[in-house]
CSV table of C-alpha atoms and ligand atoms in Angstrom, one decimal:
chain,number,residue,atom,x,y,z
G,1,UNK,CA,-10.0,15.7,-16.6
G,2,UNK,CA,-8.7,18.7,-14.6
G,3,UNK,CA,-7.9,19.1,-10.9
G,4,UNK,CA,-10.3,21.4,-9.0
G,5,UNK,CA,-10.2,22.0,-5.1
G,6,UNK,CA,-7.8,20.3,-2.9
G,7,UNK,CA,-10.3,17.7,-1.1
G,8,UNK,CA,-7.5,16.3,1.5
G,9,UNK,CA,-3.6,16.2,1.7
G,10,UNK,CA,-2.2,13.3,3.6
G,11,UNK,CA,1.7,12.7,4.3
G,12,UNK,CA,2.3,11.3,1.0
G,13,UNK,CA,-0.4,12.3,-1.4
G,14,UNK,CA,-2.8,15.2,-2.5
G,15,UNK,CA,-6.5,14.1,-3.5
G,16,UNK,CA,-8.1,16.6,-5.6
G,17,UNK,CA,-11.8,17.0,-6.8
G,18,UNK,CA,-12.9,16.9,-10.3
G,19,UNK,CA,-15.9,18.1,-12.8
G,20,UNK,CA,-17.2,14.6,-12.0
G,21,UNK,CA,-18.6,14.0,-8.2
G,22,UNK,CA,-17.9,10.0,-9.0
G,23,UNK,CA,-14.2,11.0,-9.6
G,24,UNK,CA,-10.9,12.5,-8.1
G,25,UNK,CA,-7.3,13.0,-9.0
G,26,UNK,CA,-4.6,11.6,-6.8
G,27,UNK,CA,-0.9,13.3,-6.8
G,28,UNK,CA,1.8,11.5,-5.3
G,29,UNK,CA,4.6,13.6,-3.6
G,30,UNK,CA,7.9,12.9,-2.5
G,31,UNK,CA,7.5,13.5,1.1
G,32,UNK,CA,8.1,10.5,3.4
G,33,UNK,CA,7.3,10.3,7.0
G,34,UNK,CA,7.7,7.4,9.8
G,35,UNK,CA,6.7,6.6,13.3
G,36,UNK,CA,3.3,8.3,12.8
G,37,UNK,CA,4.8,11.3,11.3
G,38,UNK,CA,7.7,11.8,13.7
G,39,UNK,CA,10.3,11.5,11.4
G,40,UNK,CA,10.1,13.3,8.2
G,41,UNK,CA,12.1,13.4,5.0
G,42,UNK,CA,12.1,13.7,1.0
G,43,UNK,CA,12.6,10.6,-1.1
G,44,UNK,CA,13.6,12.2,-4.6
G,45,UNK,CA,11.5,10.5,-7.4
G,46,UNK,CA,9.1,8.5,-4.7
G,47,UNK,CA,6.2,10.1,-6.1
G,48,UNK,CA,6.5,9.1,-9.6
G,49,UNK,CA,7.6,5.4,-8.6
G,50,UNK,CA,4.8,4.8,-6.2
G,51,UNK,CA,2.2,6.3,-8.8
G,52,UNK,CA,3.2,4.0,-11.6
G,53,UNK,CA,4.2,1.0,-9.8
G,54,UNK,CA,0.7,1.2,-8.0
G,55,UNK,CA,-1.4,1.8,-11.1
G,56,UNK,CA,0.5,-1.1,-12.8
G,57,UNK,CA,-0.2,-3.5,-9.9
G,58,UNK,CA,-4.0,-2.3,-9.3
G,59,UNK,CA,-4.4,-2.8,-13.2
G,60,UNK,CA,-3.1,-6.5,-13.1
G,61,UNK,CA,-5.0,-7.3,-9.9
G,62,UNK,CA,-7.9,-6.4,-11.4
G,63,UNK,CA,-7.6,-8.2,-14.6
G,64,UNK,CA,-5.7,-11.1,-13.4
G,65,UNK,CA,-6.8,-11.9,-9.7
G,66,UNK,CA,-10.6,-10.2,-10.3
G,67,UNK,CA,-10.0,-7.4,-7.4
G,68,UNK,CA,-12.0,-4.6,-8.3
G,69,UNK,CA,-9.8,-1.4,-7.6
G,70,UNK,CA,-10.5,2.3,-7.4
G,71,UNK,CA,-7.9,3.0,-10.4
G,72,UNK,CA,-9.3,4.8,-13.5
G,73,UNK,CA,-6.6,6.4,-15.3
G,74,UNK,CA,-2.7,7.6,-15.1
G,75,UNK,CA,-2.8,11.2,-16.1
G,76,UNK,CA,0.8,11.9,-15.7
G,77,UNK,CA,4.1,10.8,-13.9
G,78,UNK,CA,2.4,11.7,-10.3
G,79,UNK,CA,-1.2,12.0,-11.0
G,80,UNK,CA,-3.8,9.5,-11.3
G,81,UNK,CA,-7.5,9.7,-11.9
G,82,UNK,CA,-9.5,7.6,-9.0
G,83,UNK,CA,-13.1,6.5,-8.6
G,84,UNK,CA,-14.1,8.3,-5.5
G,85,UNK,CA,-14.6,6.3,-2.4
G,86,UNK,CA,-15.0,6.7,1.5
G,87,UNK,CA,-12.1,5.0,2.7
G,88,UNK,CA,-12.7,2.3,5.3
G,89,UNK,CA,-10.6,3.4,8.6
G,90,UNK,CA,-8.5,0.1,8.6
G,91,UNK,CA,-4.9,-0.5,7.8
G,92,UNK,CA,-4.9,-4.3,6.4
G,93,UNK,CA,-2.0,-5.7,6.9
G,94,UNK,CA,-0.6,-9.3,5.6
G,95,UNK,CA,2.6,-10.9,6.4
G,96,UNK,CA,4.6,-13.6,4.9
G,97,UNK,CA,8.1,-13.3,6.5
G,98,UNK,CA,8.3,-12.0,10.0
G,99,UNK,CA,9.6,-8.3,10.5
G,100,UNK,CA,9.0,-4.9,12.0
G,101,UNK,CA,6.3,-4.4,14.4
G,102,UNK,CA,5.4,-8.2,14.2
G,103,UNK,CA,8.9,-9.0,15.2
G,104,UNK,CA,9.2,-6.3,18.1
G,105,UNK,CA,5.7,-7.6,19.4
G,106,UNK,CA,6.1,-11.5,19.6
G,107,UNK,CA,10.0,-11.8,19.7
G,108,UNK,CA,9.9,-13.7,16.3
G,109,UNK,CA,13.3,-12.6,14.6
G,110,UNK,CA,13.1,-10.8,11.3
G,111,UNK,CA,13.4,-13.1,8.5
G,112,UNK,CA,11.4,-15.9,10.0
G,113,UNK,CA,9.3,-17.8,7.4
G,114,UNK,CA,5.6,-17.7,9.1
G,115,UNK,CA,3.9,-21.1,8.5
G,116,UNK,CA,1.2,-19.2,6.5
G,117,UNK,CA,0.3,-15.6,5.8
G,118,UNK,CA,-1.1,-13.7,8.8
G,119,UNK,CA,-3.8,-10.8,8.5
G,120,UNK,CA,-4.1,-7.7,10.9
G,121,UNK,CA,-6.1,-4.9,11.1
G,122,UNK,CA,-5.3,-1.2,12.6
G,123,UNK,CA,-7.8,1.3,13.1
G,124,UNK,CA,-6.8,4.1,10.9
G,125,UNK,CA,-6.2,7.1,13.6
G,126,UNK,CA,-3.2,9.0,13.9
G,127,UNK,CA,-4.0,10.4,17.4
G,128,UNK,CA,-4.4,7.2,18.9
G,129,UNK,CA,-1.2,5.7,16.9
G,130,UNK,CA,-3.1,3.3,14.4
G,131,UNK,CA,-3.9,0.7,17.1
G,132,UNK,CA,-4.3,-2.8,16.2
G,133,UNK,CA,-7.9,-4.3,16.4
G,134,UNK,CA,-9.9,-7.5,15.7
G,135,UNK,CA,-12.9,-8.2,13.9
G,136,UNK,CA,-15.2,-7.8,16.9
G,137,UNK,CA,-13.9,-4.4,17.5
G,138,UNK,CA,-14.3,-3.1,14.0
G,139,UNK,CA,-18.1,-4.5,13.8
G,140,UNK,CA,-18.9,-3.2,17.5
G,141,UNK,CA,-17.4,0.4,16.5
G,142,UNK,CA,-19.1,0.0,13.1
G,143,UNK,CA,-15.9,0.9,11.0
G,144,UNK,CA,-16.9,-2.0,8.4
G,145,UNK,CA,-20.1,-4.4,8.3
G,146,UNK,CA,-19.6,-8.1,8.7
G,147,UNK,CA,-20.0,-8.5,5.0
G,148,UNK,CA,-17.7,-5.8,4.1
G,149,UNK,CA,-15.1,-7.4,6.6
G,150,UNK,CA,-15.7,-10.8,4.6
G,151,UNK,CA,-15.2,-9.3,1.3
G,152,UNK,CA,-12.2,-7.3,2.7
G,153,UNK,CA,-10.4,-10.7,3.9
G,154,UNK,CA,-11.3,-12.7,0.9
G,155,UNK,CA,-9.6,-10.0,-1.5
G,156,UNK,CA,-6.6,-9.3,0.8
G,157,UNK,CA,-5.4,-13.1,0.9
G,158,UNK,CA,-6.2,-13.0,-2.9
G,159,UNK,CA,-4.1,-10.1,-3.5
G,160,UNK,CA,-1.3,-11.5,-1.3
G,161,UNK,CA,-1.4,-14.7,-3.2
G,162,UNK,CA,-1.2,-12.6,-6.6
G,163,UNK,CA,1.7,-10.2,-5.3
G,164,UNK,CA,3.8,-13.0,-3.9
G,165,UNK,CA,3.9,-14.8,-7.2
G,166,UNK,CA,4.3,-11.6,-9.0
G,167,UNK,CA,7.3,-10.4,-7.0
G,168,UNK,CA,8.9,-13.8,-6.9
G,169,UNK,CA,9.1,-13.8,-10.9
G,170,UNK,CA,11.4,-10.4,-10.3
G,171,UNK,CA,13.4,-12.0,-7.6
G,172,UNK,CA,11.7,-10.2,-4.6
G,173,UNK,CA,10.5,-11.8,-1.6
G,174,UNK,CA,7.2,-9.9,-0.4
G,175,UNK,CA,7.8,-9.7,3.3
G,176,UNK,CA,4.7,-8.0,4.0
G,177,UNK,CA,2.3,-5.3,3.2
G,178,UNK,CA,-0.3,-2.6,4.0
G,179,UNK,CA,-3.5,-2.3,2.0
G,180,UNK,CA,-6.9,-0.1,2.3
G,181,UNK,CA,-10.3,-0.2,1.0
G,182,UNK,CA,-12.8,2.2,0.1
G,183,UNK,CA,-16.4,2.1,-0.5
G,184,UNK,CA,-18.5,3.6,-3.4
G,185,UNK,CA,-21.7,5.5,-3.1
G,186,UNK,CA,-23.5,2.3,-4.2
G,187,UNK,CA,-21.7,0.1,-1.5
G,188,UNK,CA,-19.3,-1.6,-3.7
G,189,UNK,CA,-16.1,-2.3,-1.8
G,190,UNK,CA,-12.7,-1.6,-4.1
G,191,UNK,CA,-9.0,-1.8,-3.4
G,192,UNK,CA,-7.7,1.9,-3.0
G,193,UNK,CA,-5.0,3.9,-1.7
G,194,UNK,CA,-1.5,2.7,-3.2
G,195,UNK,CA,0.9,-0.5,-3.3
G,196,UNK,CA,4.4,0.5,-3.4
G,197,UNK,CA,7.7,0.4,-1.6
G,198,UNK,CA,6.1,3.1,0.8
G,199,UNK,CA,3.7,0.4,1.7
G,200,UNK,CA,5.4,-3.0,1.3
G,201,UNK,CA,8.6,-5.0,2.5
G,202,UNK,CA,10.6,-6.0,-0.5
G,203,UNK,CA,13.8,-8.1,0.1
G,204,UNK,CA,15.9,-9.3,-2.7
G,205,UNK,CA,15.1,-12.9,-2.9
G,206,UNK,CA,18.9,-13.9,-2.7
G,207,UNK,CA,21.0,-11.2,-1.0
G,208,UNK,CA,17.9,-10.0,1.4
G,209,UNK,CA,18.6,-6.8,0.7
G,210,UNK,CA,15.8,-4.1,1.5
G,211,UNK,CA,14.1,-2.6,-1.4
G,212,UNK,CA,11.7,-0.4,0.4
G,213,UNK,CA,11.0,2.1,2.9
G,214,UNK,CA,12.7,0.6,5.5
G,215,UNK,CA,15.7,2.1,4.2
G,216,UNK,CA,14.2,5.5,5.2
G,217,UNK,CA,12.6,4.4,8.4
G,218,UNK,CA,16.1,2.7,9.5
G,219,UNK,CA,18.6,5.3,7.9
G,220,UNK,CA,20.0,2.4,5.8
G,221,UNK,CA,20.9,4.9,3.0
G,222,UNK,CA,20.7,4.7,-0.6
G,223,UNK,CA,16.7,5.1,-0.1
G,224,UNK,CA,16.2,6.8,-3.6
G,225,UNK,CA,18.3,3.8,-5.4
G,226,UNK,CA,16.2,1.1,-3.6
G,227,UNK,CA,12.8,2.8,-5.2
G,228,UNK,CA,14.6,2.8,-8.7
G,229,UNK,CA,15.7,-0.7,-8.5
G,230,UNK,CA,12.2,-1.7,-7.7
G,231,UNK,CA,10.9,0.1,-10.5
G,232,UNK,CA,13.6,-1.5,-12.8
G,233,UNK,CA,12.9,-5.0,-12.0
G,234,UNK,CA,9.0,-4.3,-12.6
G,235,UNK,CA,9.3,-2.3,-15.8
G,236,UNK,CA,12.7,-3.3,-17.1
G,237,UNK,CA,14.4,-0.5,-19.0
G,238,UNK,CA,11.2,1.0,-20.6
G,239,UNK,CA,11.0,3.1,-17.8
Y,301,TMP,P1,5.0,-2.8,10.7
Y,301,TMP,O1,5.8,-3.8,10.8
Y,301,TMP,O2,5.5,-1.5,10.9
Y,301,TMP,O3,3.5,-3.1,11.2
Y,301,TMP,O4,4.4,-2.7,9.2
Y,301,TMP,C1,3.8,-3.9,8.3
Y,301,TMP,C2,3.7,-3.1,6.9
Y,301,TMP,O5,2.9,-2.0,6.5
Y,301,TMP,C3,5.2,-2.6,6.2
Y,301,TMP,O6,5.0,-3.6,4.9
Y,301,TMP,C4,4.8,-1.3,6.1
Y,301,TMP,C5,3.6,-1.1,6.1
Y,301,TMP,N1,3.1,0.1,6.8
Y,301,TMP,C6,2.5,1.2,6.1
Y,301,TMP,O7,2.1,0.8,5.0
Y,301,TMP,N2,2.0,2.2,6.6
Y,301,TMP,C7,2.3,2.2,7.9
Y,301,TMP,O8,2.0,3.2,8.8
Y,301,TMP,C8,3.0,1.2,9.0
Y,301,TMP,C9,3.3,1.4,10.3
Y,301,TMP,C10,3.3,0.3,8.3
């Protein structure tokens, strides 16, 4: 399957049309942004890590947790064939341990174990700074139907349970993460976008060392090393 015209360029990925109107190709870049695009940089090798890690996790979530995804086939280090979906304009955020904006908003210190996983939705709109919204806002504004929101909520907690266990097995605490969902032409909700160090907080389970994009956001150094370390934990020495 070949790339045709570019349909969309985001901060970290480009999406191309293909000859098949039901499929598209995503191409992962090394570009990194933070704080709604105000901070910009490059993380060498990030596109390869995010492509491979995300594809691996999507396939296992589909097979072992029964989560339908948009993944079709990995085409190369950076390119993947996907089912075409229209993205539900929500960032779906799960937190297991307090960190980031949760800690800032509620004054709960980073690293505090939450008593249960939490779920937040943000309306995907850069001009508005992706404001947090609740179920009523989502349904009232038509960003998702009540049925789709139920499906998304059910899938999201199942995804969290599977991912938490998986990362525990490679000695990593899954602190929090952001996922997105898409809808196919026939109305099926699929897990879409990516699951990677760009979109998750990963802390070493013993040392609590940060192994994710917070190293870039917070100027902590060794950003590339953190992405490669996560790759090593997941794929061992095969990659
Ligand atoms: P937050 O603490 O800044 O709200 O981030 C929560 C999680 O969501 C964290 O794992 C990083 C991820 N995230 C994204 O993937 N994209 C974003 O634009 C933001 C703000 C957070």
